[in-house]
Amino acid sequence: MEIHADGSWWHEGGRINREALVKLFSRILKREEDGRIWLVTPYEKVIVHVEDAPFIAVRVDRAGEPDREQTLAFLTNLGDVTLAGPDAPIRVAFDEETGEPAPYVEVRGGLEAKLARSVFYELANMAEPGPDGDDTLGVWSQGVFFPLMQEL
């Protein structure tokens, strides 16, 4: 079983095209402490090879006034909704060679969604200076500040 970087699911070399089946499988994904991702049923446990992240965040909405207490809600390609905050952090990894950002938000149980480029651009439009008055730009959600750029 594989999940490609574009969010497509594959089994034994063939793409799984039934959306309902993919959604069902996505509900029983589990991340182990060692970082491996498994499909866990009452009868078996199957390793899932994930190229990047098991989900893609395809939309972000802001609830509340644009301030520290606003809530950012992310919708994934498989219909999951996650509210960024202390239990669902936003993180941005950076390619060591190119410096290109790769943003993620936790969906559940250590499973992350990579933010689609358009979603990351929306976050960038919401960005403001960090709470310490430094040059770090980021976003607030549920009282937590999430930096969107590398430390200089």
Coordinates of C-alpha atoms in Angstrom, one line a residue:
M1 CA 0.0 0.0 0.0
E2 CA 1.4 3.4 -0.9
I3 CA 0.3 7.0 -0.7
H4 CA 2.0 9.2 -3.3
A5 CA 2.9 12.8 -2.7
D6 CA 0.0 14.0 -4.9
G7 CA -2.4 12.3 -2.4
S8 CA -3.2 9.3 -4.6
W9 CA -3.5 5.8 -3.0
W10 CA -2.0 2.7 -4.6
H11 CA -2.1 -1.0 -3.9
E12 CA 0.1 -3.6 -5.6
G13 CA 1.0 -1.1 -8.4
G14 CA -2.5 -0.1 -9.2
R15 CA -4.2 3.2 -8.3
I16 CA -7.2 3.0 -6.0
N17 CA -9.8 5.1 -7.8
R18 CA -12.8 4.5 -5.5
E19 CA -13.0 7.6 -3.4
A20 CA -15.2 5.9 -0.8
L21 CA -12.6 3.1 -0.3
V22 CA -9.8 5.6 0.1
K23 CA -11.8 7.6 2.6
L24 CA -12.5 4.4 4.5
F25 CA -8.8 3.4 4.5
S26 CA -7.8 6.9 5.6
R27 CA -9.9 6.6 8.8
I28 CA -8.0 3.5 10.0
L29 CA -4.4 4.9 9.4
K30 CA -2.2 4.9 12.5
R31 CA 1.2 6.4 13.0
E32 CA 3.6 4.4 15.3
E33 CA 6.1 6.0 17.6
D34 CA 8.9 5.1 15.1
G35 CA 7.1 7.2 12.4
R36 CA 5.9 4.3 10.3
I37 CA 2.3 4.5 9.1
W38 CA 0.0 1.5 9.2
L39 CA -3.5 0.6 8.0
V40 CA -5.0 -1.2 11.1
T41 CA -8.1 -3.3 11.0
P42 CA -9.4 -5.7 13.7
Y43 CA -7.9 -8.6 11.6
E44 CA -4.6 -7.3 10.1
K45 CA -2.0 -4.5 10.1
V46 CA -0.5 -3.4 6.8
I47 CA 2.4 -1.0 6.4
V48 CA 1.6 2.0 4.2
H49 CA 4.5 3.7 2.4
V50 CA 3.9 7.4 2.4
E51 CA 6.0 9.6 0.0
D52 CA 5.3 12.8 1.8
A53 CA 2.2 13.1 4.0
P54 CA -1.0 10.9 4.0
F55 CA -3.3 13.9 3.5
I56 CA -3.3 17.2 1.6
A57 CA -4.8 20.3 3.1
V58 CA -6.9 21.8 0.2
R59 CA -8.6 24.6 2.1
V60 CA -8.1 26.9 5.1
D61 CA -10.8 29.0 6.8
R62 CA -10.5 31.6 9.6
A63 CA -13.0 31.5 12.3
G64 CA -13.3 34.6 14.6
E65 CA -11.7 38.0 14.3
P66 CA -8.2 38.1 12.9
D67 CA -6.2 38.1 16.2
R68 CA -4.4 35.7 18.5
E69 CA -7.6 33.8 19.4
Q70 CA -8.7 33.2 15.8
T71 CA -9.0 29.5 14.7
L72 CA -7.6 28.2 11.4
A73 CA -9.6 25.3 10.1
F74 CA -8.1 23.1 7.4
L75 CA -10.0 20.7 5.1
T76 CA -8.1 17.7 3.7
N77 CA -8.5 16.1 0.3
L78 CA -10.3 13.2 2.1
G79 CA -12.8 15.4 4.0
D80 CA -11.0 15.6 7.4
V81 CA -11.2 18.9 9.2
T82 CA -8.5 19.9 11.6
L83 CA -8.3 23.0 13.8
A84 CA -4.7 24.3 14.1
G85 CA -3.7 24.9 17.7
P86 CA -1.8 23.3 20.6
D87 CA -3.0 19.8 19.6
A88 CA -2.7 20.3 15.9
P89 CA 0.4 22.3 15.1
I90 CA 1.4 23.9 11.8
R91 CA 5.0 23.3 10.9
V92 CA 7.1 24.4 7.9
A93 CA 10.1 22.3 6.8
F94 CA 12.6 23.7 4.4
D95 CA 14.6 21.9 1.7
E96 CA 18.2 22.2 2.6
E97 CA 19.4 22.8 -0.9
T98 CA 16.7 25.1 -2.3
G99 CA 15.2 26.6 0.8
E100 CA 11.8 25.8 -0.5
P101 CA 9.1 25.6 2.2
A102 CA 7.0 22.4 2.8
P103 CA 4.2 23.3 5.2
Y104 CA 2.2 20.8 7.2
V105 CA -0.6 20.7 9.7
E106 CA -1.3 17.7 12.0
V107 CA -4.6 16.1 11.3
R108 CA -4.8 13.4 14.1
G109 CA -2.5 11.0 15.9
G110 CA 0.7 12.4 14.4
L111 CA -0.7 12.1 10.8
E112 CA -0.1 15.3 8.9
A113 CA -1.5 17.0 5.8
K114 CA 0.8 18.8 3.5
L115 CA -0.7 22.2 2.7
A116 CA -1.5 22.7 -1.0
R117 CA 0.4 25.7 -2.5
S118 CA -2.8 27.8 -2.7
V119 CA -3.5 27.1 1.0
F120 CA 0.1 28.1 2.0
Y121 CA -0.4 31.3 0.0
E122 CA -3.5 32.1 2.0
L123 CA -1.6 31.6 5.2
A124 CA 1.1 33.9 3.9
N125 CA -1.5 36.6 3.3
M126 CA -2.6 36.2 6.9
A127 CA 0.9 36.4 8.3
E128 CA 2.0 38.9 10.9
P129 CA 5.2 39.6 12.9
G130 CA 6.0 37.2 15.7
P131 CA 5.0 37.9 19.3
D132 CA 8.5 38.8 20.4
G133 CA 8.7 41.7 18.0
D134 CA 11.3 39.9 15.8
D135 CA 11.2 39.6 12.0
T136 CA 9.6 36.1 12.1
L137 CA 6.3 36.1 10.2
G138 CA 3.6 33.6 11.1
V139 CA 0.0 32.9 11.9
W140 CA -2.0 32.6 15.1
S141 CA -4.6 29.8 15.8
Q142 CA -6.2 29.1 19.1
G143 CA -3.7 31.3 20.9
V144 CA -0.6 29.6 19.4
F145 CA 1.8 31.4 17.0
F146 CA 3.1 29.3 14.1
P147 CA 6.2 30.6 12.2
L148 CA 5.9 30.3 8.5
M149 CA 9.5 31.2 7.6
Q150 CA 13.1 30.1 8.4
E151 CA 15.1 31.7 11.2
L152 CA 17.7 33.9 9.7

